[in-house]
mmCIF file of C-alpha atoms in Angstrom:
data_model
loop_
_atom_site.group_PDB
_atom_site.id
_atom_site.type_symbol
_atom_site.label_atom_id
_atom_site.label_comp_id
_atom_site.label_asym_id
_atom_site.label_seq_id
_atom_site.Cartn_x
_atom_site.Cartn_y
_atom_site.Cartn_z
ATOM 1 C CA MET E 148 122.777 100.110 89.680
ATOM 2 C CA LYS E 149 121.442 96.842 91.030
ATOM 3 C CA ASN E 150 118.513 97.030 93.429
ATOM 4 C CA ASN E 151 118.833 94.078 95.773
ATOM 5 C CA CYS E 152 115.412 92.678 96.648
ATOM 6 C CA ILE E 153 114.300 90.197 99.272
ATOM 7 C CA ALA E 154 111.002 88.414 99.854
ATOM 8 C CA ILE E 155 109.664 87.820 103.346
ATOM 9 C CA ILE E 156 106.893 85.300 103.963
ATOM 10 C CA PRO E 157 105.230 85.720 107.385
ATOM 11 C CA ALA E 158 103.906 82.306 108.406
ATOM 12 C CA LYS E 159 102.769 81.919 111.984
ATOM 13 C CA ALA E 160 101.780 78.556 113.424
ATOM 14 C CA ILE E 161 98.370 79.606 114.755
ATOM 15 C CA SER E 162 95.490 79.832 112.299
ATOM 16 C CA SER E 163 92.241 80.145 114.204
ATOM 17 C CA ARG E 164 89.819 79.710 111.297
ATOM 18 C CA LEU E 165 91.650 77.070 109.263
ATOM 19 C CA PRO E 166 94.086 74.918 111.293
ATOM 20 C CA ASN E 167 97.572 74.518 109.789
ATOM 21 C CA LYS E 168 96.520 76.764 106.903
ATOM 22 C CA ASN E 169 100.061 77.771 105.922
ATOM 23 C CA ILE E 170 101.253 74.189 105.431
ATOM 24 C CA LYS E 171 97.982 72.503 104.504
ATOM 25 C CA THR E 172 98.243 70.447 101.313
ATOM 26 C CA PHE E 173 96.846 72.317 98.331
ATOM 27 C CA LEU E 174 96.170 69.657 95.695
ATOM 28 C CA ASN E 175 99.525 67.848 95.940
ATOM 29 C CA LYS E 176 101.895 69.981 98.027
ATOM 30 C CA PRO E 177 102.024 72.286 101.072
ATOM 31 C CA ILE E 178 100.571 75.629 100.067
ATOM 32 C CA ILE E 179 103.591 77.562 101.377
ATOM 33 C CA GLY E 180 105.774 75.343 99.183
ATOM 34 C CA MET E 181 103.887 76.520 96.092
ATOM 35 C CA THR E 182 104.484 80.141 97.072
ATOM 36 C CA ILE E 183 108.195 79.592 97.654
ATOM 37 C CA GLU E 184 108.532 77.831 94.299
ATOM 38 C CA THR E 185 106.896 80.782 92.515
ATOM 39 C CA LEU E 186 109.259 83.239 94.208
ATOM 40 C CA LYS E 187 112.279 81.142 93.244
ATOM 41 C CA LYS E 188 111.150 80.847 89.622
ATOM 42 C CA SER E 189 110.764 84.626 89.413
ATOM 43 C CA LYS E 190 114.533 85.111 89.920
ATOM 44 C CA ILE E 191 113.746 88.502 91.433
ATOM 45 C CA PHE E 192 114.970 87.951 94.958
ATOM 46 C CA ASP E 193 118.417 87.666 96.501
ATOM 47 C CA LYS E 194 116.841 86.019 99.528
ATOM 48 C CA ILE E 195 113.511 84.357 100.240
ATOM 49 C CA ILE E 196 112.975 84.303 103.991
ATOM 50 C CA VAL E 197 110.187 82.686 105.965
ATOM 51 C CA SER E 198 109.472 84.332 109.314
ATOM 52 C CA THR E 199 107.771 81.765 111.504
ATOM 53 C CA ASP E 200 107.414 80.635 115.102
ATOM 54 C CA SER E 201 106.933 76.999 114.037
ATOM 55 C CA THR E 202 109.699 74.420 113.611
ATOM 56 C CA LYS E 203 107.350 72.403 111.390
ATOM 57 C CA ILE E 204 106.745 75.341 109.047
ATOM 58 C CA ALA E 205 110.474 76.086 109.101
ATOM 59 C CA HIS E 206 111.289 72.513 108.042
ATOM 60 C CA ILE E 207 108.859 72.623 105.103
ATOM 61 C CA ALA E 208 110.030 76.101 104.057
ATOM 62 C CA LYS E 209 113.664 74.958 103.944
ATOM 63 C CA LYS E 210 112.677 71.860 101.967
ATOM 64 C CA TYR E 211 111.257 74.092 99.222
ATOM 65 C CA GLY E 212 114.265 76.399 99.159
ATOM 66 C CA ALA E 213 113.529 79.282 101.506
ATOM 67 C CA GLU E 214 115.785 80.484 104.301
ATOM 68 C CA VAL E 215 114.666 80.398 107.935
ATOM 69 C CA PRO E 216 117.522 82.117 109.788
ATOM 70 C CA PHE E 217 115.568 82.468 113.056
ATOM 71 C CA LEU E 218 112.347 81.518 114.787
ATOM 72 C CA ARG E 219 110.089 84.502 115.299
ATOM 73 C CA PRO E 220 110.096 85.798 118.912
ATOM 74 C CA LYS E 221 106.953 85.023 120.898
ATOM 75 C CA LYS E 222 106.165 88.700 121.455
ATOM 76 C CA ILE E 223 105.421 89.107 117.744
ATOM 77 C CA ALA E 224 104.151 85.602 117.107
ATOM 78 C CA HIS E 225 101.129 85.145 119.323
ATOM 79 C CA LYS E 226 97.878 86.327 117.730
ATOM 80 C CA VAL E 227 99.447 89.360 116.103
ATOM 81 C CA ILE E 228 96.825 90.806 113.736
ATOM 82 C CA SER E 229 99.259 92.830 111.640
ATOM 83 C CA THR E 230 102.258 91.245 109.933
ATOM 84 C CA ARG E 231 104.194 94.536 110.011
ATOM 85 C CA PRO E 232 106.116 93.725 113.239
ATOM 86 C CA SER E 233 107.350 90.429 111.795
ATOM 87 C CA ILE E 234 108.463 92.104 108.560
ATOM 88 C CA ASN E 235 110.380 94.780 110.468
ATOM 89 C CA HIS E 236 111.907 92.189 112.784
ATOM 90 C CA CYS E 237 113.270 90.346 109.739
ATOM 91 C CA ILE E 238 114.531 93.575 108.123
ATOM 92 C CA ASN E 239 116.346 94.583 111.313
ATOM 93 C CA PHE E 240 117.824 91.082 111.618
ATOM 94 C CA LEU E 241 119.302 91.303 108.116
ATOM 95 C CA ILE E 242 120.656 94.792 108.766
ATOM 96 C CA THR E 243 122.473 93.561 111.887
ATOM 97 C CA LYS E 244 123.969 90.778 109.756
ATOM 98 C CA LYS E 245 125.286 93.432 107.318
ATOM 99 C CA PHE E 246 123.266 92.040 104.411
ATOM 100 C CA LYS E 247 122.869 94.650 101.683
ATOM 101 C CA PHE E 248 119.379 95.082 100.242
ATOM 102 C CA ASP E 249 117.028 97.864 99.175
ATOM 103 C CA TYR E 250 113.519 96.594 98.536
ATOM 104 C CA VAL E 251 111.354 94.167 100.469
ATOM 105 C CA CYS E 252 108.354 92.265 99.177
ATOM 106 C CA GLU E 253 106.060 90.771 101.781
ATOM 107 C CA VAL E 254 104.325 87.708 100.327
ATOM 108 C CA TYR E 255 101.582 85.779 102.074
ATOM 109 C CA PRO E 256 102.169 82.015 102.393
ATOM 110 C CA ALA E 257 98.740 80.762 101.238
ATOM 111 C CA ASN E 258 99.188 82.170 97.749
ATOM 112 C CA PRO E 259 98.618 79.613 94.954
ATOM 113 C CA PHE E 260 97.357 82.253 92.492
ATOM 114 C CA LEU E 261 100.506 84.394 92.745
ATOM 115 C CA LYS E 262 101.913 85.278 89.310
ATOM 116 C CA ILE E 263 105.516 86.136 88.502
ATOM 117 C CA SER E 264 104.437 88.839 86.033
ATOM 118 C CA ASP E 265 102.554 90.642 88.838
ATOM 119 C CA LEU E 266 105.589 90.494 91.105
ATOM 120 C CA LYS E 267 107.810 91.909 88.347
ATOM 121 C CA GLU E 268 105.338 94.679 87.577
ATOM 122 C CA GLY E 269 105.230 95.554 91.270
ATOM 123 C CA LYS E 270 109.020 95.670 91.473
ATOM 124 C CA LYS E 271 109.246 97.913 88.410
ATOM 125 C CA LYS E 272 106.640 100.318 89.771
ATOM 126 C CA ILE E 273 108.145 100.590 93.271
ATOM 127 C CA ILE E 274 111.597 101.360 91.836
ATOM 128 C CA GLU E 275 110.718 103.614 88.905
ATOM 129 C CA GLN E 276 107.767 105.523 90.361
ATOM 130 C CA LYS E 277 109.171 105.625 93.907
ATOM 131 C CA THR E 278 105.751 105.122 95.494
ATOM 132 C CA GLN E 279 105.578 104.229 99.172
ATOM 133 C CA PHE E 280 103.939 100.821 98.747
ATOM 134 C CA VAL E 281 102.836 98.777 95.758
ATOM 135 C CA PHE E 282 100.461 95.931 96.485
ATOM 136 C CA SER E 283 98.012 93.594 94.782
ATOM 137 C CA ALA E 284 94.389 94.727 94.589
ATOM 138 C CA THR E 285 91.191 93.609 92.900
ATOM 139 C CA ASN E 286 87.685 94.856 92.240
ATOM 140 C CA TYR E 287 84.958 93.914 94.689
ATOM 141 C CA LEU E 288 82.897 91.156 93.106
ATOM 142 C CA PHE E 289 79.587 92.578 94.307
ATOM 143 C CA PRO E 290 78.305 96.188 94.408
ATOM 144 C CA TYR E 291 79.442 97.339 97.835
ATOM 145 C CA TYR E 292 77.140 100.347 97.804
ATOM 146 C CA ARG E 293 74.110 98.043 97.601
ATOM 147 C CA SER E 294 75.182 96.120 100.711
ATOM 148 C CA PHE E 295 73.045 95.691 103.818
ATOM 149 C CA LEU E 296 73.039 94.245 107.310
ATOM 150 C CA PHE E 297 70.759 91.441 108.461
ATOM 151 C CA MET E 298 70.723 91.347 112.250
ATOM 152 C CA LYS E 299 68.114 90.019 114.677
ATOM 153 C CA GLY E 300 65.779 89.268 111.815
ATOM 154 C CA ALA E 301 65.881 92.812 110.450
ATOM 155 C CA LEU E 302 67.326 94.007 107.154
ATOM 156 C CA LYS E 303 69.109 97.376 107.189
ATOM 157 C CA PRO E 304 70.655 98.943 104.037
ATOM 158 C CA ILE E 305 74.040 100.526 104.708
ATOM 159 C CA PHE E 306 73.635 103.125 101.950
ATOM 160 C CA LYS E 307 69.899 103.853 101.706
ATOM 161 C CA SER E 308 70.317 106.362 98.880
ATOM 162 C CA ASN E 309 71.744 103.670 96.592
ATOM 163 C CA ILE E 310 69.042 101.019 96.940
ATOM 164 C CA LYS E 311 67.097 102.178 93.874
ATOM 165 C CA LYS E 312 70.209 102.732 91.735
ATOM 166 C CA GLY E 313 71.324 100.214 89.144
ATOM 167 C CA SER E 314 74.651 98.536 89.951
ATOM 168 C CA GLN E 315 76.127 99.946 86.726
ATOM 169 C CA ASN E 316 75.660 103.444 88.152
ATOM 170 C CA LEU E 317 77.488 102.802 91.400
ATOM 171 C CA ARG E 318 81.153 103.617 91.971
ATOM 172 C CA LYS E 319 83.550 100.734 91.422
ATOM 173 C CA ILE E 320 85.708 100.080 94.465
ATOM 174 C CA MET E 321 88.711 97.868 95.099
ATOM 175 C CA CYS E 322 90.098 95.791 97.936
ATOM 176 C CA ASP E 323 93.465 94.443 99.014
ATOM 177 C CA ALA E 324 94.059 91.133 97.196
ATOM 178 C CA ALA E 325 96.458 90.021 99.953
ATOM 179 C CA GLN E 326 99.118 88.533 97.681
ATOM 180 C CA PHE E 327 102.170 90.803 97.930
ATOM 181 C CA TYR E 328 103.377 94.195 99.209
ATOM 182 C CA TRP E 329 106.447 95.972 97.825
ATOM 183 C CA ALA E 330 108.259 98.807 99.595
ATOM 184 C CA HIS E 331 111.750 100.117 100.254
ATOM 185 C CA LYS E 332 113.175 98.739 103.499
ATOM 186 C CA ASN E 333 113.188 102.248 105.016
ATOM 187 C CA THR E 334 109.485 102.673 104.251
ATOM 188 C CA TRP E 335 108.677 99.399 106.003
ATOM 189 C CA ARG E 336 110.535 100.590 109.091
ATOM 190 C CA LYS E 337 108.474 103.768 109.359
ATOM 191 C CA ASP E 338 105.425 102.384 111.129
ATOM 192 C CA LYS E 339 103.462 105.606 110.667
ATOM 193 C CA ILE E 340 103.425 105.113 106.887
ATOM 194 C CA SER E 341 100.388 103.007 106.091
ATOM 195 C CA ILE E 342 100.250 100.545 103.223
ATOM 196 C CA PHE E 343 97.078 102.407 102.252
ATOM 197 C CA SER E 344 98.952 105.690 101.932
ATOM 198 C CA PRO E 345 97.823 108.185 99.252
ATOM 199 C CA GLN E 346 101.328 107.738 97.803
ATOM 200 C CA SER E 347 100.877 103.981 97.390
ATOM 201 C CA SER E 348 99.926 102.222 94.168
ATOM 202 C CA VAL E 349 98.466 98.869 93.143
ATOM 203 C CA ILE E 350 98.881 96.017 90.720
ATOM 204 C CA ARG E 351 95.420 94.981 89.587
ATOM 205 C CA ILE E 352 94.651 91.281 89.998
ATOM 206 C CA PRO E 353 91.683 89.851 88.056
ATOM 207 C CA SER E 354 88.945 88.686 90.397
ATOM 208 C CA ILE E 355 89.257 85.123 89.115
ATOM 209 C CA ARG E 356 92.693 84.997 90.787
ATOM 210 C CA TYR E 357 91.560 86.542 94.062
ATOM 211 C CA HIS E 358 90.717 83.996 96.755
ATOM 212 C CA ASP E 359 90.599 84.771 100.458
ATOM 213 C CA ILE E 360 91.216 81.288 101.851
ATOM 214 C CA ASP E 361 89.987 81.148 105.445
ATOM 215 C CA THR E 362 87.466 78.293 105.626
ATOM 216 C CA PRO E 363 87.269 74.696 104.321
ATOM 217 C CA GLU E 364 84.757 75.953 101.730
ATOM 218 C CA ASP E 365 87.203 78.649 100.597
ATOM 219 C CA TRP E 366 89.897 75.996 100.268
ATOM 220 C CA THR E 367 87.766 73.700 98.115
ATOM 221 C CA ARG E 368 86.690 76.600 95.898
ATOM 222 C CA ALA E 369 90.295 77.731 95.462
ATOM 223 C CA GLU E 370 91.436 74.238 94.440
ATOM 224 C CA LEU E 371 88.663 74.030 91.838
ATOM 225 C CA PHE E 372 89.530 77.452 90.396
ATOM 226 C CA TYR E 373 93.234 76.579 90.388
ATOM 227 C CA LYS E 374 92.623 73.407 88.369
ATOM 228 C CA VAL E 375 90.597 75.314 85.783
ATOM 229 C CA LEU E 376 93.111 78.162 85.477
ATOM 230 C CA LYS E 377 96.012 75.711 85.278
ATOM 231 C CA THR E 378 94.283 73.891 82.431
ATOM 232 C CA LYS E 379 93.768 77.194 80.612
ATOM 233 C CA LYS E 380 97.367 78.237 81.387
ATOM 234 C CA LYS E 381 96.190 81.362 83.219
ATOM 235 C CA ILE E 382 98.571 80.790 86.144
#
């Protein structure tokens, strides 16, 4: 039995910390274009849809081979913190158009370190293990349990009992790598089911391919890492 899969890229126009982040040129092409190209090369998806409120983003997305069958309604476009409403809007749109599909992979647009092998592993896990969500995750780079606050000139450890412990003795914790999120379409539509459900699973991403790109400094660092990894054929 074939499991029809679609990819949805939520790409709003507003980016408060890094203007035009979703279409900013990463080395030699718009960053969303790189993501679309990776999804196309994977040959996993029956449709690659960009959900956006921007005609400019829509134009670039179409140029690189994605579909933009609608412009996102304003009620879910303006400063929406979660992308869940835009994913569900797109799912419901496709259902009304009688398009047959089972699984949905949300993929963030600023995603130059996305690997096809990770996407395929995520697809296999969501189908075979029937977990609620499968998403990319990575280890925290620094020992979280040794973290502290520095406010008004005062230093305050968050976990006082761990200050004298060696980092090798602290629990290793992970974070969302913000690359992709697999789930069945019906799971997406159940808003009460969190991505961080106990029944969810992860695809581990090495920290060298985890870059939260939100500032000009983040962008420069990501380009440098990308060049190195490309040379070493790690992406």
